[in-house]
């Protein structure tokens, strides 16, 4: 299911800037919709560029620039039937970006600022001298960053919050693209172009075969051999226990 792009064309009015200017910084971000280009984006819909300038001088090495969904313009999503977030990136610049999701949005405080809530985050890099993260042919303008939901990490005011309650996937209220300094690690102009953002179901059947289970199987096989009631080999016992060959 597409959240943005694909069969749900990008709409710049669904996003708004949330930059460090609210804290006295000078960073600035934009989300610009790029019209269809049959040659560079064959068979696709519109694309969107997240770009701007990250300043770290005003806040002493810190800084962030982000574009988030507008609460009144984008209804909450029920993503409980999915387990993977997929970013299809047309072009990256080798810098580290972050995507965040929220299931709680509080009213603004008396000073007009947004009140902090837990964010679920994932950092990624596409392009640059260090190569690509995600699959895809660079010449095709499609680099898929595959993010299992379980890899999203909870933070509160930029710090890890391991005791956070699980994200409510039935009521995801906000999606954000973010560029931040990572304590002075990066700064300056940035630009990344997205073809789409989607969610998928990629559940894989997994069977665990522990050392204890193998030992139990061996003991059972030996007991049966002594009784003469079973001529199965040890390997067949292990195979049946673990589900091999099914």
Backbone as numpy.savetxt, mean C-alpha at the origin, in Angstrom:
# Nx Ny Nz CAx CAy CAz Cx Cy Cz
-10.92 -4.18 -8.13 -11.76 -3.00 -8.13 -10.88 -1.75 -8.13
-11.19 -0.84 -9.05 -10.43 0.40 -9.12 -10.94 1.40 -8.07
-9.99 2.06 -7.41 -10.33 3.20 -6.55 -10.17 4.49 -7.34
-9.10 4.56 -8.13 -8.82 5.71 -9.00 -8.22 5.18 -10.30
-8.59 5.80 -11.42 -8.09 5.33 -12.70 -8.88 4.12 -13.18
-8.46 3.56 -14.32 -9.19 2.43 -14.88 -10.60 2.84 -15.25
-11.59 2.11 -14.72 -12.98 2.45 -15.04 -13.54 3.53 -14.11
-12.66 4.11 -13.25 -13.05 5.23 -12.39 -12.06 6.37 -12.62
-12.26 7.14 -13.70 -11.29 8.17 -14.09 -10.91 9.09 -12.94
-9.65 9.51 -12.96 -9.15 10.43 -11.95 -9.94 11.73 -11.98
-10.15 12.31 -10.80 -10.88 13.56 -10.67 -10.13 14.41 -9.64
-9.49 15.48 -10.09 -8.67 16.30 -9.19 -9.50 16.92 -8.07
-10.80 17.11 -8.29 -11.64 17.72 -7.26 -11.85 16.79 -6.07
-11.48 15.52 -6.21 -11.61 14.57 -5.10 -10.42 14.62 -4.15
-9.42 15.45 -4.47 -8.21 15.54 -3.65 -7.98 16.97 -3.19
-7.29 17.10 -2.07 -6.91 18.40 -1.55 -5.53 18.32 -0.92
-4.80 19.44 -0.92 -3.46 19.46 -0.36 -3.50 19.40 1.16
-2.56 18.66 1.73 -2.35 18.62 3.18 -0.84 18.66 3.39
-0.29 19.87 3.39 1.15 20.07 3.41 1.62 20.60 4.77
2.94 20.66 4.94 3.48 21.12 6.23 3.29 22.61 6.47
2.67 23.31 5.54 2.39 24.74 5.73 1.48 24.97 6.95
0.67 23.95 7.29 -0.20 24.09 8.46 0.63 24.14 9.75
1.91 23.76 9.65 2.80 23.79 10.82 3.93 24.79 10.64
3.77 25.68 9.68 4.79 26.69 9.46 5.83 26.32 8.43
5.63 25.21 7.71 6.57 24.79 6.68 6.32 25.49 5.35
7.11 25.10 4.33 7.02 25.74 3.02 6.81 24.74 1.88
6.55 23.49 2.20 6.34 22.48 1.16 4.99 22.69 0.49
4.89 22.21 -0.76 3.64 22.37 -1.50 3.45 21.20 -2.45
2.21 20.72 -2.55 1.93 19.58 -3.42 0.74 19.86 -4.33
0.67 19.07 -5.42 -0.42 19.19 -6.40 -0.80 17.80 -6.88
-2.05 17.65 -7.27 -2.48 16.45 -7.99 -3.13 16.93 -9.28
-2.52 16.57 -10.40 -2.95 17.05 -11.71 -3.38 15.87 -12.57
-4.59 15.94 -13.11 -5.08 14.88 -13.99 -4.52 15.09 -15.38
-4.00 14.00 -15.97 -3.43 14.02 -17.31 -4.40 13.32 -18.24
-4.78 13.99 -19.32 -5.76 13.42 -20.26 -5.21 12.17 -20.92
-6.12 11.37 -21.50 -5.74 10.14 -22.18 -4.67 10.40 -23.23
-3.73 9.45 -23.31 -2.70 9.49 -24.33 -2.59 8.08 -24.89
-3.19 7.85 -26.05 -3.28 6.50 -26.61 -1.91 5.89 -26.86
-0.91 6.73 -27.15 0.42 6.21 -27.47 1.17 5.80 -26.20
1.11 6.63 -25.16 1.87 6.37 -23.94 1.09 5.55 -22.93
-0.24 5.53 -23.04 -1.07 4.80 -22.09 -2.13 4.02 -22.85
-1.71 3.03 -23.68 -2.65 2.32 -24.55 -3.74 1.60 -23.77
-4.98 1.82 -24.20 -6.10 1.13 -23.59 -6.48 1.65 -22.22
-5.81 2.68 -21.73 -6.07 3.16 -20.38 -6.89 4.43 -20.35
-7.33 4.80 -19.15 -8.05 6.04 -18.97 -7.08 7.14 -18.61
-7.57 8.14 -17.90 -6.72 9.25 -17.51 -5.68 8.80 -16.49
-4.63 9.59 -16.35 -3.60 9.36 -15.35 -3.55 10.57 -14.43
-2.81 10.46 -13.34 -2.70 11.57 -12.40 -1.26 11.72 -11.95
-0.79 12.98 -11.88 0.56 13.28 -11.41 0.49 13.89 -10.01
1.20 13.28 -9.09 1.39 13.83 -7.75 2.76 14.48 -7.75
2.80 15.79 -7.57 4.06 16.51 -7.71 4.10 17.69 -6.76
5.26 18.34 -6.72 5.39 19.52 -5.87 6.82 19.74 -5.45
6.98 20.43 -4.32 8.32 20.73 -3.79 8.32 20.45 -2.29
9.31 19.67 -1.86 9.47 19.33 -0.45 10.57 20.20 0.14
10.19 21.07 1.07 11.15 21.97 1.73 11.44 21.44 3.14
12.73 21.36 3.50 13.07 20.89 4.84 13.81 21.95 5.65
13.95 23.16 5.09 14.68 24.21 5.80 13.83 24.88 6.87
12.54 25.06 6.58 11.68 25.81 7.51 11.44 25.08 8.82
11.45 23.74 8.77 11.13 22.95 9.96 12.33 22.16 10.47
13.53 22.62 10.15 14.73 22.01 10.71 14.97 20.58 10.29
14.84 20.28 9.00 15.10 18.93 8.50 13.87 18.09 8.30
12.75 18.51 8.88 11.49 17.79 8.68 10.71 18.45 7.55
9.67 17.79 7.10 8.82 18.35 6.06 7.98 17.28 5.41
6.79 17.69 4.93 5.95 16.75 4.21 5.03 17.52 3.27
4.64 16.84 2.20 3.68 17.38 1.24 2.79 16.22 0.83
1.48 16.42 0.85 0.59 15.29 0.55 -0.70 15.76 -0.10
-1.33 14.83 -0.79 -2.65 15.02 -1.38 -3.55 13.91 -0.84
-4.64 14.30 -0.20 -5.57 13.33 0.37 -6.95 13.48 -0.25
-7.75 12.44 -0.12 -9.11 12.51 -0.63 -9.95 13.49 0.20
-10.87 14.15 -0.46 -11.79 15.08 0.20 -12.92 14.26 0.81
-13.12 14.41 2.11 -14.07 13.54 2.82 -15.48 13.61 2.24
-15.95 14.80 1.88 -17.31 14.94 1.37 -17.45 14.50 -0.08
-16.32 14.42 -0.80 -16.37 14.10 -2.23 -16.17 12.62 -2.52
-15.55 11.90 -1.58 -15.26 10.48 -1.80 -15.90 9.67 -0.67
-16.97 8.92 -0.96 -17.61 8.11 0.09 -16.65 7.05 0.62
-16.85 6.59 1.86 -16.00 5.52 2.41 -16.08 4.26 1.56
-14.98 3.50 1.56 -14.93 2.24 0.82 -15.11 1.06 1.77
-15.78 0.03 1.29 -15.80 -1.27 1.96 -14.82 -2.16 1.19
-13.63 -2.37 1.76 -12.59 -3.16 1.11 -12.41 -4.51 1.78
-13.40 -4.93 2.56 -13.27 -6.16 3.32 -13.19 -7.40 2.44
-13.61 -7.31 1.19 -13.55 -8.45 0.30 -12.25 -8.56 -0.46
-11.26 -7.73 -0.12 -9.98 -7.70 -0.82 -8.84 -7.86 0.18
-7.63 -8.11 -0.33 -6.49 -8.26 0.58 -5.21 -7.62 0.05
-5.29 -6.92 -1.08 -4.09 -6.36 -1.70 -4.39 -5.02 -2.35
-3.49 -4.05 -2.12 -3.56 -2.75 -2.79 -2.53 -2.75 -3.92
-2.93 -2.30 -5.11 -2.03 -2.31 -6.27 -1.94 -0.90 -6.85
-0.72 -0.35 -6.84 -0.46 0.95 -7.46 0.16 0.70 -8.83
-0.47 1.20 -9.87 0.08 1.09 -11.23 0.71 2.44 -11.56
2.05 2.47 -11.57 2.79 3.73 -11.73 3.31 3.84 -13.16
3.00 4.96 -13.80 3.48 5.20 -15.16 4.92 5.68 -15.18
5.28 6.50 -14.18 6.65 7.03 -14.11 6.96 7.48 -12.70
8.12 7.08 -12.19 8.58 7.52 -10.89 9.89 8.27 -11.01
10.32 8.88 -9.92 11.56 9.67 -9.95 12.63 9.14 -9.00
12.42 7.93 -8.46 13.41 7.34 -7.58 13.34 7.80 -6.14
12.38 8.66 -5.81 12.23 9.09 -4.43 11.25 8.19 -3.69
11.31 8.25 -2.36 10.47 7.40 -1.54 9.14 8.09 -1.24
8.06 7.43 -1.63 6.72 7.94 -1.41 6.01 7.07 -0.38
4.90 7.59 0.13 4.10 6.87 1.11 2.63 6.95 0.73
1.92 5.84 0.85 0.46 5.86 0.75 -0.09 5.57 2.14
-1.17 6.25 2.50 -1.77 6.03 3.81 -3.28 5.87 3.68
-3.84 5.07 4.57 -5.28 4.87 4.65 -5.72 5.17 6.08
-6.95 5.68 6.21 -7.53 5.96 7.52 -8.95 5.43 7.59
-9.33 4.96 8.77 -10.72 4.57 8.99 -11.40 5.48 10.02
-10.68 6.52 10.45 -11.23 7.46 11.42 -10.80 8.88 11.07
-11.77 9.78 10.97 -11.51 11.19 10.71 -12.30 12.00 11.73
-11.61 12.79 12.54 -12.25 13.57 13.60 -12.55 14.99 13.12
-13.50 15.67 13.76 -13.75 17.08 13.42 -12.51 17.93 13.71
-12.40 19.05 13.03 -11.28 19.95 13.27 -11.32 20.50 14.69
-10.13 20.79 15.23 -10.05 21.34 16.57 -10.42 22.81 16.60
-10.42 23.42 17.79 -10.78 24.85 17.93 -9.88 25.77 17.12
-8.63 25.35 16.86 -7.71 26.19 16.09 -7.86 25.99 14.59
-8.81 25.14 14.18 -9.04 24.90 12.76 -8.20 23.79 12.16
-7.27 23.24 12.94 -6.42 22.16 12.43 -7.12 20.81 12.56
-6.72 19.88 11.69 -7.26 18.53 11.78 -6.69 17.84 13.01
-7.53 17.06 13.68 -7.07 16.28 14.81 -6.43 14.98 14.31
-5.36 14.58 14.97 -4.61 13.40 14.53 -5.36 12.11 14.85
-5.27 11.17 13.92 -5.78 9.81 14.13 -4.75 8.84 13.56
-4.95 7.56 13.80 -4.01 6.54 13.33 -4.06 6.46 11.80
-2.89 6.38 11.19 -2.76 6.17 9.74 -2.11 4.81 9.50
-2.53 4.15 8.43 -1.92 2.88 8.03 -1.11 3.14 6.77
0.22 2.91 6.83 1.14 3.42 5.82 1.96 2.33 5.14
2.42 2.69 3.93 3.37 1.85 3.20 4.26 2.76 2.37
5.59 2.55 2.45 6.56 3.33 1.68 6.99 2.55 0.44
7.23 3.27 -0.66 7.65 2.59 -1.89 8.48 3.54 -2.75
9.26 2.95 -3.65 10.12 3.70 -4.58 9.92 3.12 -5.97
9.76 3.98 -6.96 9.70 3.57 -8.36 10.60 4.49 -9.17
11.49 3.90 -10.00 12.35 4.70 -10.86 13.64 5.10 -10.19
14.48 5.83 -10.92 15.75 6.30 -10.38 16.87 5.31 -10.60
18.06 5.68 -10.16 19.26 4.87 -10.38 19.23 3.56 -9.63
18.44 3.48 -8.55 18.40 2.27 -7.74 17.46 1.21 -8.31
16.86 1.50 -9.47 15.99 0.51 -10.10 14.54 0.67 -9.69
13.75 -0.36 -10.01 12.31 -0.29 -9.82 11.87 -1.18 -8.66
10.88 -0.72 -7.94 10.17 -1.59 -7.01 8.85 -1.93 -7.67
8.50 -3.20 -7.68 7.28 -3.62 -8.35 7.61 -4.19 -9.71
6.63 -4.84 -10.34 6.86 -5.47 -11.63 6.45 -4.57 -12.77
6.90 -4.92 -13.98 6.49 -4.15 -15.14 7.65 -3.80 -16.03
7.35 -3.48 -17.26 8.35 -3.10 -18.25 8.49 -1.59 -18.24
9.71 -1.05 -17.90 9.87 0.40 -17.84 9.45 1.09 -19.13
9.68 0.46 -20.27 9.34 1.08 -21.54 7.83 1.18 -21.74
7.08 0.33 -21.05 5.63 0.30 -21.23 4.92 1.34 -20.36
5.65 1.96 -19.43 5.03 2.95 -18.56 4.05 2.35 -17.59
4.36 1.15 -17.09 3.49 0.50 -16.11 4.33 -0.30 -15.14
4.41 0.18 -13.90 5.17 -0.48 -12.85 4.21 -0.76 -11.70
3.91 -2.02 -11.46 2.92 -2.39 -10.45 3.58 -2.57 -9.09
3.15 -1.77 -8.13 3.59 -1.91 -6.75 2.49 -2.65 -6.01
2.77 -3.89 -5.62 1.77 -4.76 -5.01 1.95 -4.73 -3.49
0.91 -4.32 -2.77 0.99 -4.11 -1.33 -0.05 -4.97 -0.62
0.33 -6.10 -0.06 -0.64 -6.86 0.75 -1.12 -6.00 1.92
-2.39 -6.08 2.22 -2.93 -5.28 3.33 -2.14 -5.50 4.61
-1.66 -6.72 4.82 -0.95 -7.03 6.07 0.37 -6.27 6.19
0.87 -5.70 5.07 2.13 -4.96 5.11 1.96 -3.49 5.46
0.73 -3.01 5.53 0.49 -1.63 5.97 0.77 -1.54 7.47
1.47 -0.48 7.89 1.88 -0.33 9.28 1.20 0.87 9.93
0.67 0.70 11.16 -0.01 1.80 11.84 0.98 2.82 12.42
0.66 4.10 12.24 1.46 5.18 12.82 0.52 6.22 13.41
1.04 6.98 14.36 0.29 8.09 14.95 1.23 9.28 15.04
0.89 10.36 14.34 1.73 11.54 14.26 3.14 11.19 13.79
3.21 10.30 12.81 4.48 9.94 12.20 5.30 8.91 12.94
4.80 8.41 14.06 5.55 7.42 14.83 4.80 6.08 14.85
5.54 4.97 14.84 4.88 3.66 14.87 3.95 3.52 16.07
2.82 2.86 15.84 1.87 2.61 16.93 1.46 1.13 16.88
2.32 0.26 17.40 2.07 -1.18 17.30 0.83 -1.65 18.05
0.34 -0.85 19.02 -0.83 -1.26 19.79 -2.14 -0.75 19.19
-2.09 -0.22 17.96 -3.30 0.30 17.32 -4.29 -0.83 17.06
-5.56 -0.52 17.16 -6.57 -1.52 16.84 -6.55 -1.77 15.33
-6.96 -2.94 14.86 -6.91 -3.25 13.43 -7.71 -2.24 12.60
-7.24 -2.00 11.40 -7.95 -1.12 10.47 -9.30 -1.73 10.13
-10.34 -0.91 10.14 -11.68 -1.37 9.79 -11.82 -1.32 8.26
-11.62 -2.46 7.62 -11.64 -2.50 6.16 -13.03 -2.30 5.58
-14.06 -2.34 6.41 -15.42 -2.10 5.91 -15.73 -0.61 5.82
-14.82 0.24 6.33 -15.13 1.67 6.41 -13.86 2.50 6.27
-13.18 2.37 5.13 -11.96 3.15 4.87 -12.37 4.53 4.38
-12.03 5.55 5.16 -12.56 6.89 4.91 -11.64 7.80 4.11
-10.33 7.52 4.12 -9.42 8.48 3.49 -8.21 7.78 2.90
-7.78 8.27 1.73 -6.59 7.76 1.03 -5.67 8.94 0.76
-4.36 8.76 1.00 -3.41 9.87 0.86 -2.15 9.43 0.14
-1.66 10.30 -0.76 -0.32 10.19 -1.33 0.57 11.18 -0.58
1.75 10.73 -0.15 2.60 11.61 0.65 4.05 11.55 0.20
4.70 12.72 0.24 6.15 12.85 0.09 6.65 13.49 1.38
7.63 12.87 2.04 8.16 13.44 3.27 9.67 13.27 3.32
10.29 13.98 4.24 11.75 14.07 4.25 12.43 12.85 4.85
11.71 12.08 5.67 12.34 10.99 6.42 13.56 11.52 7.16
13.32 12.61 7.92 14.34 13.24 8.76 15.56 13.67 7.95
15.30 14.42 6.87 16.38 15.00 6.08 16.94 14.11 5.00
16.35 12.94 4.79 16.86 12.00 3.79 16.62 12.48 2.37
15.53 13.23 2.14 15.23 13.70 0.79 14.54 15.05 0.85
14.66 15.81 -0.25 14.06 17.14 -0.34 14.00 17.54 -1.81
13.39 18.71 -2.07 13.36 19.26 -3.42 12.12 18.88 -4.21
12.21 19.09 -5.54 11.08 18.80 -6.42 10.83 17.30 -6.49
9.58 16.92 -6.66 9.23 15.51 -6.79 8.08 15.37 -7.79
8.00 14.19 -8.40 6.94 13.93 -9.38 6.79 12.43 -9.59
5.56 11.95 -9.49 5.25 10.56 -9.79 3.89 10.53 -10.48
3.77 9.72 -11.54 2.53 9.64 -12.31 1.91 8.26 -12.12
0.64 8.25 -11.75 -0.09 7.01 -11.53 -1.05 6.74 -12.68
-1.06 5.48 -13.15 -2.11 5.05 -14.07 -3.39 4.76 -13.29
-3.24 4.05 -12.18 -4.41 3.67 -11.40 -4.02 3.22 -10.01
-5.03 3.17 -9.15 -4.92 2.56 -7.82 -6.10 1.60 -7.71
-5.81 0.35 -7.34 -6.87 -0.66 -7.30 -6.66 -1.58 -6.10
-7.69 -2.35 -5.79 -7.59 -3.40 -4.78 -7.93 -4.72 -5.45
-7.28 -5.79 -4.98 -7.48 -7.11 -5.56 -7.59 -8.14 -4.45
-8.12 -9.30 -4.81 -8.16 -10.45 -3.92 -7.11 -11.43 -4.40
-6.07 -11.66 -3.59 -4.97 -12.53 -4.00 -4.73 -13.62 -2.96
-5.79 -14.12 -2.40 -5.66 -15.14 -1.35 -5.01 -16.39 -1.92
-4.00 -16.89 -1.22 -3.32 -18.12 -1.62 -3.51 -19.18 -0.54
-3.80 -20.37 -0.98 -3.96 -21.47 -0.03 -2.60 -21.90 0.47
-2.44 -21.90 1.77 -1.16 -22.28 2.36 -1.37 -23.44 3.32
-0.48 -24.39 3.26 -0.53 -25.52 4.18 0.77 -25.54 4.98
0.64 -25.58 6.28 1.80 -25.61 7.16 2.11 -27.05 7.54
3.39 -27.36 7.54 3.83 -28.69 7.95 4.96 -28.50 8.95
4.64 -28.54 10.24 5.62 -28.24 11.27 6.51 -29.44 11.55
7.66 -29.19 12.22 8.56 -30.27 12.61 7.85 -31.24 13.53
7.04 -30.71 14.46 6.31 -31.58 15.38 5.36 -32.50 14.62
4.70 -31.96 13.57 3.77 -32.77 12.81 4.49 -33.90 12.08
5.68 -33.60 11.54 6.46 -34.63 10.87 6.86 -35.72 11.85
7.26 -35.30 13.06 7.64 -36.28 14.08 6.45 -37.15 14.46
5.27 -36.52 14.58 4.07 -37.28 14.91 3.76 -38.30 13.82
3.93 -37.88 12.56 3.66 -38.79 11.45 4.60 -39.97 11.46
5.88 -39.69 11.76 6.87 -40.78 11.80 6.53 -41.77 12.90
6.14 -41.25 14.08 5.80 -42.12 15.19 4.59 -42.98 14.85
3.59 -42.36 14.22 2.39 -43.10 13.85 2.71 -44.19 12.84
3.61 -43.88 11.90 3.99 -44.87 10.89 4.71 -46.05 11.53
5.60 -45.74 12.50 6.34 -46.81 13.17 5.40 -47.68 13.99
4.43 -47.04 14.67 3.47 -47.81 15.46 2.66 -48.75 14.57
2.25 -48.24 13.42 1.46 -49.06 12.51 2.29 -50.20 11.94
3.58 -49.92 11.67 4.45 -50.96 11.13 4.60 -52.10 12.12
4.72 -51.76 13.42 4.86 -52.80 14.44 3.61 -53.67 14.50
2.47 -53.07 14.25 1.22 -53.81 14.31 0.94 -54.55 13.01
1.72 -54.21 11.96 1.53 -54.87 10.68 0.26 -54.46 9.98
-0.32 -53.33 10.40 -1.60 -52.92 9.82 -1.46 -51.89 8.72
-0.25 -51.40 8.48 -0.10 -50.35 7.47 1.28 -50.45 6.87
1.37 -50.55 5.56 2.64 -50.65 4.86 3.05 -49.33 4.23
2.38 -48.25 4.60 2.70 -46.94 4.00 4.10 -46.51 4.41
4.80 -45.87 3.54 6.14 -45.37 3.84 6.04 -44.08 4.63
7.18 -43.69 5.23 7.22 -42.44 5.99 6.87 -41.25 5.11
7.37 -41.26 3.88 7.11 -40.12 3.00 5.63 -39.99 2.69
4.93 -41.11 2.58 3.50 -41.02 2.29 2.74 -40.46 3.48
3.21 -40.79 4.69 2.57 -40.23 5.89 2.73 -38.71 5.91
3.96 -38.26 5.65 4.20 -36.82 5.65 3.39 -36.15 4.55
3.37 -36.79 3.37 2.63 -36.21 2.26 1.16 -36.08 2.56
0.58 -37.11 3.19 -0.84 -37.06 3.52 -1.12 -36.00 4.59
-0.19 -35.88 5.55 -0.38 -34.91 6.62 -0.36 -33.48 6.09
0.59 -33.21 5.18 0.78 -31.84 4.69 -0.11 -31.51 3.50
-0.78 -32.51 2.95 -1.66 -32.24 1.83 -0.97 -32.27 0.49
0.24 -32.84 0.42 0.96 -32.89 -0.85 0.25 -33.84 -1.80
0.24 -33.46 -3.06 -0.32 -34.32 -4.09 -1.82 -34.27 -4.19
-2.45 -33.37 -3.40 -3.91 -33.23 -3.49 -4.31 -32.43 -4.71
